[in-house]
Tab-separated table of C-alpha atoms in Angstrom:
chain	number	residue	atom	x	y	z
U	1	MET	CA	0.000	0.000	0.000
U	2	SER	CA	2.799	2.352	1.007
U	3	LYS	CA	4.685	1.546	-2.218
U	4	LEU	CA	1.612	2.495	-4.177
U	5	PHE	CA	1.394	5.839	-2.429
U	6	GLU	CA	5.104	6.430	-2.998
U	7	GLN	CA	4.543	5.950	-6.709
U	8	LYS	CA	1.584	8.313	-6.524
U	9	LEU	CA	3.842	10.988	-5.042
U	10	SER	CA	5.935	10.803	-8.167
U	11	LEU	CA	2.792	11.267	-10.242
U	12	LEU	CA	1.640	14.183	-8.072
U	13	MET	CA	4.954	15.869	-8.621
U	14	ASP	CA	4.474	15.653	-12.377
U	15	GLY	CA	0.796	16.646	-12.359
U	16	GLU	CA	-0.247	13.208	-13.583
U	17	ILE	CA	-2.851	12.362	-10.978
U	18	THR	CA	-6.663	12.654	-10.891
U	19	PRO	CA	-8.469	15.116	-8.567
U	20	PHE	CA	-9.917	12.243	-6.544
U	21	GLU	CA	-6.491	10.652	-6.080
U	22	THR	CA	-5.043	14.053	-5.166
U	23	LYS	CA	-7.444	14.435	-2.250
U	24	ARG	CA	-6.676	10.935	-1.005
U	25	LEU	CA	-2.950	11.465	-1.343
U	26	VAL	CA	-3.098	14.802	0.493
U	27	ASP	CA	-4.786	13.093	3.438
U	28	GLU	CA	-2.246	10.291	3.323
U	29	ILE	CA	0.733	12.690	3.255
U	30	HIS	CA	-0.731	14.483	6.239
U	31	SER	CA	-1.240	11.353	8.313
U	32	ASN	CA	1.780	9.322	7.242
U	33	SER	CA	5.074	10.873	8.366
U	34	HIS	CA	7.135	8.562	6.121
U	35	LEU	CA	5.193	9.687	3.073
U	36	ARG	CA	5.440	13.325	4.132
U	37	SER	CA	9.221	13.206	4.498
U	38	LEU	CA	9.520	11.377	1.175
U	39	TRP	CA	7.483	14.152	-0.509
U	40	LEU	CA	9.765	16.731	1.127
U	41	ARG	CA	12.904	14.910	-0.065
U	42	MET	CA	11.587	14.345	-3.583
U	43	ASN	CA	11.047	18.058	-3.978
U	44	LYS	CA	14.486	18.734	-2.597
U	45	HIS	CA	15.999	16.404	-5.223
U	46	LYS	CA	14.159	18.299	-7.893
U	47	ALA	CA	15.351	21.649	-6.565
U	48	ALA	CA	18.914	20.297	-6.264
U	49	MET	CA	18.833	19.029	-9.877
U	50	HIS	CA	18.078	22.557	-11.020
U	51	GLY	CA	20.673	24.129	-8.708
U	52	GLU	CA	17.951	25.682	-6.556
U	53	LEU	CA	18.547	23.939	-3.247
U	54	LEU	CA	20.304	26.024	-0.623
U	55	ASP	CA	19.569	24.031	2.495
U	56	GLN	CA	18.749	20.337	2.624
U	57	ASN	CA	17.100	20.713	6.012
U	58	LEU	CA	14.880	23.659	5.288
U	59	ASP	CA	11.209	23.120	6.100
U	60	LEU	CA	9.043	26.209	6.530
U	61	SER	CA	5.743	24.359	6.328
U	62	LYS	CA	5.105	24.068	10.087
U	63	LYS	CA	5.750	27.785	10.634
U	64	ILE	CA	3.608	28.757	7.660
U	65	ILE	CA	0.656	26.596	8.654
U	66	SER	CA	0.825	27.800	12.252
U	67	GLN	CA	0.907	31.428	11.061
U	68	ILE	CA	-2.099	30.741	8.823
U	69	ASN	CA	-3.921	29.079	11.727
U	70	LYS	CA	-3.255	32.083	13.927
U	71	SER	CA	-4.505	34.567	11.369
U	72	THR	CA	-7.629	32.515	10.568
U	73	GLN	CA	-8.370	32.264	14.294
U	74	ASN	CA	-8.103	36.047	14.576
U	75	THR	CA	-10.430	36.496	11.611
U	76	LYS	CA	-12.914	34.063	13.139
U	77	THR	CA	-12.841	35.975	16.431
U	78	LEU	CA	-13.537	39.173	14.567
U	79	LYS	CA	-16.344	37.613	12.573
U	80	THR	CA	-18.085	35.993	15.565
U	81	TRP	CA	-20.908	38.089	16.971
U	82	PRO	CA	-21.278	38.034	20.738
U	83	LYS	CA	-24.450	36.422	22.028
U	84	PHE	CA	-26.562	39.263	23.351
U	85	ASN	CA	-28.627	39.075	26.475
U	86	PHE	CA	-31.064	41.912	25.851
U	87	LEU	CA	-31.237	42.864	29.516
U	88	SER	CA	-27.492	42.726	30.107
U	89	PRO	CA	-25.623	45.959	30.968
U	90	THR	CA	-23.399	45.524	27.882
U	91	TYR	CA	-26.417	45.428	25.606
U	92	MET	CA	-28.017	48.448	27.310
U	93	LYS	CA	-24.754	50.366	27.086
U	94	ALA	CA	-24.434	49.581	23.373
U	95	CYS	CA	-28.004	50.774	22.814
U	96	CYS	CA	-27.271	54.052	24.631
U	97	TYR	CA	-24.209	54.624	22.483
U	98	LEU	CA	-26.190	53.948	19.316
U	99	ILE	CA	-29.041	56.271	20.347
U	100	GLY	CA	-26.508	58.982	21.194
U	101	PHE	CA	-24.736	58.484	17.916
U	102	PHE	CA	-27.923	58.787	15.862
U	103	PHE	CA	-29.020	61.789	17.917
U	104	ILE	CA	-25.783	63.612	17.061
U	105	LEU	CA	-26.221	62.674	13.414
U	106	SER	CA	-29.757	64.094	13.400
U	107	LEU	CA	-28.735	67.443	14.940
U	108	PRO	CA	-28.304	69.246	11.600
U	109	LEU	CA	-31.786	68.084	10.568
U	110	LEU	CA	-33.314	69.369	13.786
U	111	ASN	CA	-31.399	72.656	13.435
U	112	LEU	CA	-30.052	72.258	16.949
U	113	PRO	CA	-26.585	73.683	17.540
U	114	SER	CA	-23.995	71.152	18.566
U	115	PRO	CA	-20.941	72.704	20.243
U	116	SER	CA	-18.535	70.035	19.038
U	117	SER	CA	-19.610	70.359	15.433
U	118	THR	CA	-19.492	74.167	15.040
U	119	VAL	CA	-16.495	74.103	12.726
U	120	SER	CA	-17.689	71.234	10.577
U	121	SER	CA	-21.202	72.641	10.171
U	122	LYS	CA	-19.735	75.963	9.092
U	123	GLN	CA	-17.630	74.067	6.606
U	124	ASN	CA	-20.720	72.247	5.323
U	125	LEU	CA	-22.582	75.496	4.808
U	126	LEU	CA	-19.538	76.932	3.139
U	127	SER	CA	-19.244	74.048	0.728
U	128	LEU	CA	-22.931	74.321	-0.166
U	129	ASN	CA	-22.640	77.931	-1.236
U	130	ASN	CA	-19.000	78.291	-2.179
U	131	GLU	CA	-19.215	77.388	-5.837
U	132	ALA	CA	-22.098	79.806	-6.497
U	133	LEU	CA	-20.230	82.571	-4.684
U	134	LEU	CA	-16.995	81.916	-6.581
U	135	LEU	CA	-18.796	81.844	-9.930
U	136	ASP	CA	-20.438	85.122	-8.991
U	137	LEU	CA	-17.105	86.687	-8.038
U	138	GLY	CA	-15.455	85.412	-11.214
U	139	ALA	CA	-18.159	87.034	-13.333
U	140	ASN	CA	-16.757	90.436	-12.280
U	141	PHE	CA	-13.618	89.914	-14.348
U	142	ASN	CA	-14.839	87.342	-16.880
U	143	GLY	CA	-12.887	84.636	-15.101
U	144	ASN	CA	-13.788	80.982	-15.698
U	145	LEU	CA	-13.590	79.039	-12.445
U	146	LYS	CA	-11.005	76.281	-12.909
U	147	ASP	CA	-10.862	74.773	-9.426
U	148	TYR	CA	-11.199	75.659	-5.793
U	149	ARG	CA	-10.543	74.303	-2.342
U	150	ILE	CA	-11.741	75.133	1.128
U	151	THR	CA	-8.689	76.125	3.141
U	152	SER	CA	-10.367	76.546	6.529
U	153	SER	CA	-13.823	76.925	8.064
U	154	SER	CA	-13.785	80.603	7.010
U	155	SER	CA	-11.695	80.727	3.890
U	156	MET	CA	-11.247	79.236	0.455
U	157	GLU	CA	-9.007	79.559	-2.529
U	158	ALA	CA	-9.985	79.487	-6.220
U	159	ASN	CA	-8.187	79.567	-9.562
U	160	TYR	CA	-9.686	81.279	-12.604
U	161	PHE	CA	-8.770	81.446	-16.218
U	162	ILE	CA	-9.418	84.639	-18.217
U	163	PRO	CA	-10.072	83.495	-21.795
U	164	GLY	CA	-9.357	86.744	-23.681
U	165	ASP	CA	-6.056	87.369	-21.911
U	166	GLU	CA	-5.117	83.699	-21.661
U	167	LYS	CA	-4.048	84.463	-18.080
U	168	SER	CA	-4.861	82.959	-14.740
U	169	VAL	CA	-5.886	84.533	-11.470
U	170	ARG	CA	-5.853	83.161	-7.964
U	171	LEU	CA	-8.522	84.425	-5.605
U	172	LYS	CA	-8.388	83.925	-1.852
U	173	VAL	CA	-11.705	84.513	-0.116
U	174	PHE	CA	-11.896	85.136	3.631
U	175	PHE	CA	-15.151	85.506	5.486
U	176	ASP	CA	-15.138	88.406	7.853
U	177	ARG	CA	-15.270	86.257	10.980
U	178	ILE	CA	-11.701	85.074	10.415
U	179	PRO	CA	-9.217	86.827	12.756
U	180	GLU	CA	-7.083	89.444	11.017
U	181	GLN	CA	-3.794	87.827	11.934
U	182	GLU	CA	-4.931	84.582	10.388
U	183	TRP	CA	-5.842	85.913	6.958
U	184	LEU	CA	-2.882	88.269	6.884
U	185	GLY	CA	-0.634	85.319	7.551
U	186	THR	CA	-1.781	83.517	4.415
U	187	ILE	CA	-1.401	86.504	2.048
U	188	ASN	CA	2.014	87.273	0.664
U	189	ASN	CA	1.334	88.995	-2.658
U	190	GLY	CA	-1.363	90.506	-4.889
U	191	VAL	CA	-4.134	92.944	-4.105
U	192	THR	CA	-6.460	92.681	-1.109
U	193	VAL	CA	-9.849	94.379	-0.754
U	194	HIS	CA	-12.704	94.349	1.761
U	195	THR	CA	-16.064	93.916	0.088
U	196	LYS	CA	-19.438	92.255	0.513
U	197	SER	CA	-21.435	89.519	-1.115
U	198	GLY	CA	-25.031	90.383	-0.386
U	199	SER	CA	-24.863	91.168	3.314
U	200	THR	CA	-21.847	88.953	4.000
U	201	PRO	CA	-18.594	90.875	4.504
U	202	LEU	CA	-15.705	89.368	2.574
U	203	ILE	CA	-11.972	89.915	2.284
U	204	LEU	CA	-10.642	89.105	-1.180
U	205	ASN	CA	-7.042	88.666	-2.219
U	206	LEU	CA	-6.238	88.570	-5.934
U	207	SER	CA	-2.912	87.364	-7.225
U	208	SER	CA	-1.560	86.180	-10.543
U	209	GLU	CA	1.710	84.941	-11.971
U	210	ASN	CA	1.119	86.464	-15.375
U	211	LEU	CA	-1.149	89.496	-14.829
U	212	PRO	CA	0.378	92.837	-13.850
U	213	ASN	CA	-0.638	94.358	-10.516
U	214	GLN	CA	-2.274	97.215	-12.409
U	215	ARG	CA	-4.749	94.772	-13.918
U	216	LEU	CA	-5.378	93.152	-10.543
U	217	ILE	CA	-6.144	96.576	-9.057
U	218	LYS	CA	-8.661	97.156	-11.872
U	219	ILE	CA	-10.346	93.846	-11.101
U	220	SER	CA	-10.438	94.602	-7.381
U	221	ASN	CA	-12.061	97.950	-8.165
U	222	THR	CA	-14.961	96.118	-9.792
U	223	PHE	CA	-15.613	94.393	-6.465
U	224	LEU	CA	-15.551	97.708	-4.637
U	225	GLU	CA	-17.777	99.455	-7.178
U	226	LYS	CA	-20.320	96.700	-6.907
U	227	ASN	CA	-20.830	97.454	-3.223
U	228	LYS	CA	-21.262	101.197	-3.616
G	1	MET	CA	-4.813	15.738	-15.536
G	2	ASN	CA	-3.639	18.682	-13.501
G	3	SER	CA	-2.797	17.791	-9.930
G	4	GLU	CA	-1.822	21.349	-9.112
G	5	LYS	CA	-5.252	22.600	-10.088
G	6	SER	CA	-6.822	19.923	-7.889
G	7	LEU	CA	-4.585	20.943	-5.008
G	8	ILE	CA	-5.505	24.615	-5.487
G	9	ASN	CA	-9.201	23.735	-5.563
G	10	LEU	CA	-8.802	21.926	-2.266
G	11	VAL	CA	-6.971	24.944	-0.807
G	12	LYS	CA	-9.766	27.230	-2.006
G	13	LYS	CA	-12.146	25.092	0.018
G	14	GLY	CA	-9.932	25.778	3.055
G	15	ASP	CA	-7.911	22.534	3.021
G	16	LYS	CA	-4.693	23.441	4.840
G	17	LYS	CA	-3.312	19.939	4.367
G	18	ALA	CA	-3.383	20.514	0.609
G	19	TYR	CA	-1.626	23.836	1.114
G	20	GLU	CA	1.074	22.156	3.179
G	21	VAL	CA	1.683	19.806	0.251
G	22	LEU	CA	2.157	22.875	-1.990
G	23	VAL	CA	4.467	24.517	0.537
G	24	LEU	CA	6.622	21.392	0.717
G	25	GLN	CA	6.713	21.328	-3.059
G	26	TYR	CA	7.785	24.921	-3.691
G	27	GLN	CA	9.523	26.227	-0.570
G	28	ASP	CA	13.090	25.493	-1.684
G	29	ARG	CA	12.650	27.043	-5.121
G	30	LEU	CA	11.008	30.111	-3.652
G	31	VAL	CA	13.627	30.643	-0.962
G	32	PHE	CA	16.305	30.289	-3.639
G	33	SER	CA	14.643	32.877	-5.890
G	34	VAL	CA	14.231	35.394	-3.077
G	35	TYR	CA	17.767	34.722	-1.905
G	36	LYS	CA	19.083	35.674	-5.346
G	37	PHE	CA	17.471	39.086	-4.862
G	38	LEU	CA	18.218	39.771	-1.245
G	39	LYS	CA	21.514	37.952	-0.762
G	40	ASP	CA	20.438	37.222	2.783
G	41	TYR	CA	19.455	33.639	3.459
G	42	GLU	CA	17.610	34.238	6.749
G	43	LEU	CA	15.685	37.124	5.240
G	44	ALA	CA	14.892	35.095	2.123
G	45	GLN	CA	13.280	32.471	4.354
G	46	ASP	CA	11.199	35.125	6.151
G	47	ILE	CA	10.056	36.680	2.882
G	48	ALA	CA	9.180	33.285	1.396
G	49	GLN	CA	7.251	32.428	4.542
G	50	GLU	CA	5.331	35.695	4.373
G	51	ALA	CA	4.611	35.114	0.691
G	52	PHE	CA	3.154	31.671	1.416
G	53	VAL	CA	0.902	33.120	4.121
G	54	LYS	CA	-0.209	35.973	1.840
G	55	ALA	CA	-0.866	33.514	-0.979
G	56	PHE	CA	-3.062	31.369	1.248
G	57	LYS	CA	-5.069	34.375	2.375
G	58	ASN	CA	-5.539	35.494	-1.226
G	59	ILE	CA	-5.935	32.102	-2.856
G	60	GLU	CA	-9.408	33.099	-4.110
G	61	LYS	CA	-7.691	35.651	-6.358
G	62	PHE	CA	-5.587	32.959	-8.026
G	63	ARG	CA	-7.355	32.310	-11.303
G	64	GLY	CA	-4.984	29.694	-12.613
G	65	ASP	CA	-3.857	31.717	-15.662
G	66	SER	CA	-0.289	30.975	-14.625
G	67	SER	CA	1.198	28.215	-12.522
G	68	PHE	CA	0.974	28.495	-8.761
G	69	TYR	CA	4.719	28.926	-8.581
G	70	THR	CA	4.691	31.889	-10.978
G	71	TRP	CA	1.966	33.501	-8.893
G	72	ILE	CA	3.652	32.991	-5.537
G	73	TYR	CA	6.992	34.039	-7.014
G	74	ARG	CA	5.418	37.397	-7.927
G	75	ILE	CA	4.020	37.762	-4.413
G	76	ALA	CA	7.409	36.973	-2.888
G	77	ILE	CA	9.304	39.378	-5.122
G	78	ASN	CA	6.810	42.159	-4.379
G	79	THR	CA	7.182	41.439	-0.672
G	80	ALA	CA	10.960	41.609	-1.074
G	81	LYS	CA	10.668	44.883	-3.005
G	82	ASN	CA	8.431	46.352	-0.312
G	83	PHE	CA	10.937	45.294	2.275
G	84	LEU	CA	13.794	46.918	0.371
G	85	SER	CA	11.850	50.111	-0.231
G	86	SER	CA	10.833	50.433	3.427
G	87	LYS	CA	14.464	49.854	4.362
G	88	SER	CA	15.590	52.506	1.859
G	89	ARG	CA	12.945	54.919	3.130
G	90	LYS	CA	14.307	54.521	6.600
G	91	SER	CA	17.736	55.538	5.377
G	92	GLU	CA	16.072	58.274	3.252
G	93	ILE	CA	17.637	57.250	-0.034
G	94	TYR	CA	14.689	55.626	-1.743
G	95	ASP	CA	14.723	55.635	-5.497
G	96	ASP	CA	12.634	53.298	-7.621
G	97	GLU	CA	15.121	53.074	-10.470
G	98	ILE	CA	18.084	52.477	-8.194
G	99	MET	CA	16.190	49.708	-6.450
G	100	GLU	CA	15.234	48.020	-9.720
G	101	LEU	CA	18.881	48.181	-10.744
G	102	LYS	CA	19.971	46.699	-7.444
G	103	LEU	CA	17.454	43.910	-7.810
G	104	SER	CA	18.526	43.015	-11.317
G	105	GLU	CA	22.203	43.168	-10.332
G	106	SER	CA	21.652	40.903	-7.378
G	107	ALA	CA	19.767	38.468	-9.555
G	108	VAL	CA	22.906	37.976	-11.622
G	109	THR	CA	25.620	38.038	-9.000
G	110	SER	CA	25.662	36.954	-5.440
G	111	GLU	CA	27.755	38.471	-2.719
G	112	ASN	CA	27.296	35.510	-0.457
G	113	PRO	CA	28.708	32.603	-2.406
G	114	GLU	CA	28.608	30.087	0.447
G	115	ASN	CA	24.982	29.079	-0.103
G	116	ILE	CA	25.331	29.223	-3.866
G	117	LEU	CA	28.343	26.906	-3.618
G	118	GLU	CA	26.290	24.456	-1.611
G	119	ALA	CA	23.533	24.630	-4.200
G	120	GLU	CA	26.094	23.973	-6.929
G	121	GLU	CA	27.590	21.082	-4.984
G	122	LEU	CA	24.161	19.509	-4.530
G	123	ARG	CA	23.377	20.040	-8.172
G	124	SER	CA	26.528	18.305	-9.343
G	125	LEU	CA	25.858	15.473	-6.878
G	126	MET	CA	22.400	15.026	-8.385
G	127	MET	CA	23.767	15.221	-11.929
G	128	ASP	CA	26.355	12.544	-11.120
G	129	ALA	CA	23.619	10.419	-9.611
G	130	ILE	CA	21.517	10.837	-12.741
G	131	GLN	CA	24.480	9.831	-14.907
G	132	ASP	CA	24.812	6.639	-12.864
G	133	LEU	CA	21.175	5.647	-13.483
G	134	PRO	CA	20.438	2.789	-15.930
G	135	ASP	CA	20.116	4.170	-19.483
G	136	ASP	CA	16.342	3.777	-19.927
G	137	ILE	CA	15.577	5.279	-16.524
G	138	ARG	CA	18.032	8.155	-17.027
G	139	THR	CA	16.599	9.071	-20.432
G	140	THR	CA	13.008	8.903	-19.207
G	141	LEU	CA	13.726	10.975	-16.104
G	142	SER	CA	15.724	13.550	-18.089
G	143	LEU	CA	12.918	13.950	-20.605
G	144	ARG	CA	10.606	14.704	-17.717
G	145	GLU	CA	12.893	16.838	-15.525
G	146	PHE	CA	14.887	18.797	-18.059
G	147	ASP	CA	12.746	18.777	-21.191
G	148	GLY	CA	9.426	19.069	-19.354
G	149	LEU	CA	7.681	16.415	-21.464
G	150	SER	CA	4.424	14.900	-20.189
G	151	TYR	CA	4.179	11.160	-19.533
G	152	GLU	CA	2.156	10.748	-22.700
G	153	GLU	CA	4.767	12.559	-24.785
G	154	ILE	CA	7.591	10.531	-23.237
G	155	ALA	CA	5.699	7.324	-23.993
G	156	GLU	CA	5.399	8.448	-27.593
G	157	VAL	CA	9.060	9.465	-27.872
G	158	GLN	CA	10.292	6.246	-26.283
G	159	ASN	CA	7.675	4.113	-27.961
G	160	CYS	CA	6.642	2.415	-24.750
G	161	PRO	CA	3.465	2.166	-22.655
G	162	ILE	CA	2.662	5.060	-20.333
G	163	GLY	CA	2.807	2.648	-17.373
G	164	THR	CA	6.476	1.984	-18.164
G	165	VAL	CA	7.174	5.721	-18.152
G	166	ARG	CA	5.522	6.018	-14.741
G	167	SER	CA	7.498	3.180	-13.203
G	168	ARG	CA	10.812	4.303	-14.751
G	169	ILE	CA	10.430	7.809	-13.397
G	170	HIS	CA	9.444	6.522	-9.999
G	171	LYS	CA	12.361	4.080	-9.970
G	172	GLY	CA	14.762	6.858	-10.963
G	173	ARG	CA	13.550	9.046	-8.148
G	174	GLU	CA	13.860	6.195	-5.683
G	175	ILE	CA	17.523	5.706	-6.630
G	176	LEU	CA	18.184	9.442	-6.424
G	177	ASP	CA	16.564	9.520	-2.990
G	178	LYS	CA	18.974	6.875	-1.756
G	179	THR	CA	21.986	8.823	-3.067
G	180	PHE	CA	20.656	12.002	-1.579
G	181	SER	CA	19.978	10.406	1.808
G	182	LYS	CA	23.512	8.915	1.853
G	183	TYR	CA	24.975	12.342	1.106
G	184	ASN	CA	22.846	13.845	3.839
G	185	MET	CA	24.020	11.276	6.354
G	186	SER	CA	27.711	11.690	5.486
G	187	ASN	CA	27.286	15.445	5.715
G	188	LEU	CA	25.711	15.067	9.124
G	189	GLU	CA	28.562	12.831	10.311
G	190	THR	CA	31.165	15.327	9.028
G	191	ASN	CA	29.404	18.073	10.933
G	192	LEU	CA	29.362	15.970	14.100
G	193	ILE	CA	33.108	15.220	13.827
């Protein structure tokens, strides 16, 4: 019987065995240590024949399988749901957390102010209106809005392209609530003006790599004239 | 018949015993390939080990377009590359092109010839053993091992039944196993002395 299995190992090595026999042989290799070590040696001969054997005693299989077992155990632990006792303190605690979580999520819908989310709600409002505002501002100097980004809860930055001039303009927009030091710190060139959009006070900084300052001043004047 | 495909199918069903059979089959080749890149035998073993674990976890992604060895070789080399790049990043001199160059250089030359010498010694031992095999067995085994012919093709070339091919190859491997075991024993004794 053992001789037969030994011959089958040779066939397995050459891919000359049926799926059914493969399964049987796998089980046999696993349970029969003689067969297992013969399979190990046969593969070492093959590697040696091709000059690919560095260590005759190398066997990583135990380490590999134990590592796989460990990781599958971890995955199983993660996948297993705890059995809930609906009256247990753990369950009640989890429910409280969930209710609290959904309550916080529903705050914007209820229009209730949440102290921890002041900055993010401002940012949300800003992102809702920012594109319309930037398009409106760009219309003053025939600038096509290329892209924009929100730089803080009270400021954003946009790039425009002026088709006739083939030039580009960068516009930094600060809402009036931003402290002076903060917006001054982010401006290092261009022209800055205080203006309004509707009733919202704005600070605008215009800069460009290829437009002269004279032109930027002209553009900024359009913002000022609009508010007169 | 494709035994490897059957083994992979078993692994896909979660059969770790089948995977162990694959590990035993390819570990030496894989360690050797990684060693050629890294020139560090211990590290090559660690990388090969990691590659085998990764391959098991991702076995569902193996579609069988290439052989299992080709697939796991790619995993191992990528793991080795990631290791080298993280090492380079630590020393703040990471450069993709330089690393590729280093890898290809190391694939050709080895700075640690000790292991390569052993591999060469084992290879010549096996070649001598093959030369000593009876003619019919030697030819059959060579057609399989070095020319990669299937049993059916060998039977056609040698004009003999496929059963004869099977038994010749098995017999050849049995003889080689004896030679190899003798060499292993004498090596062990030398080390003990």
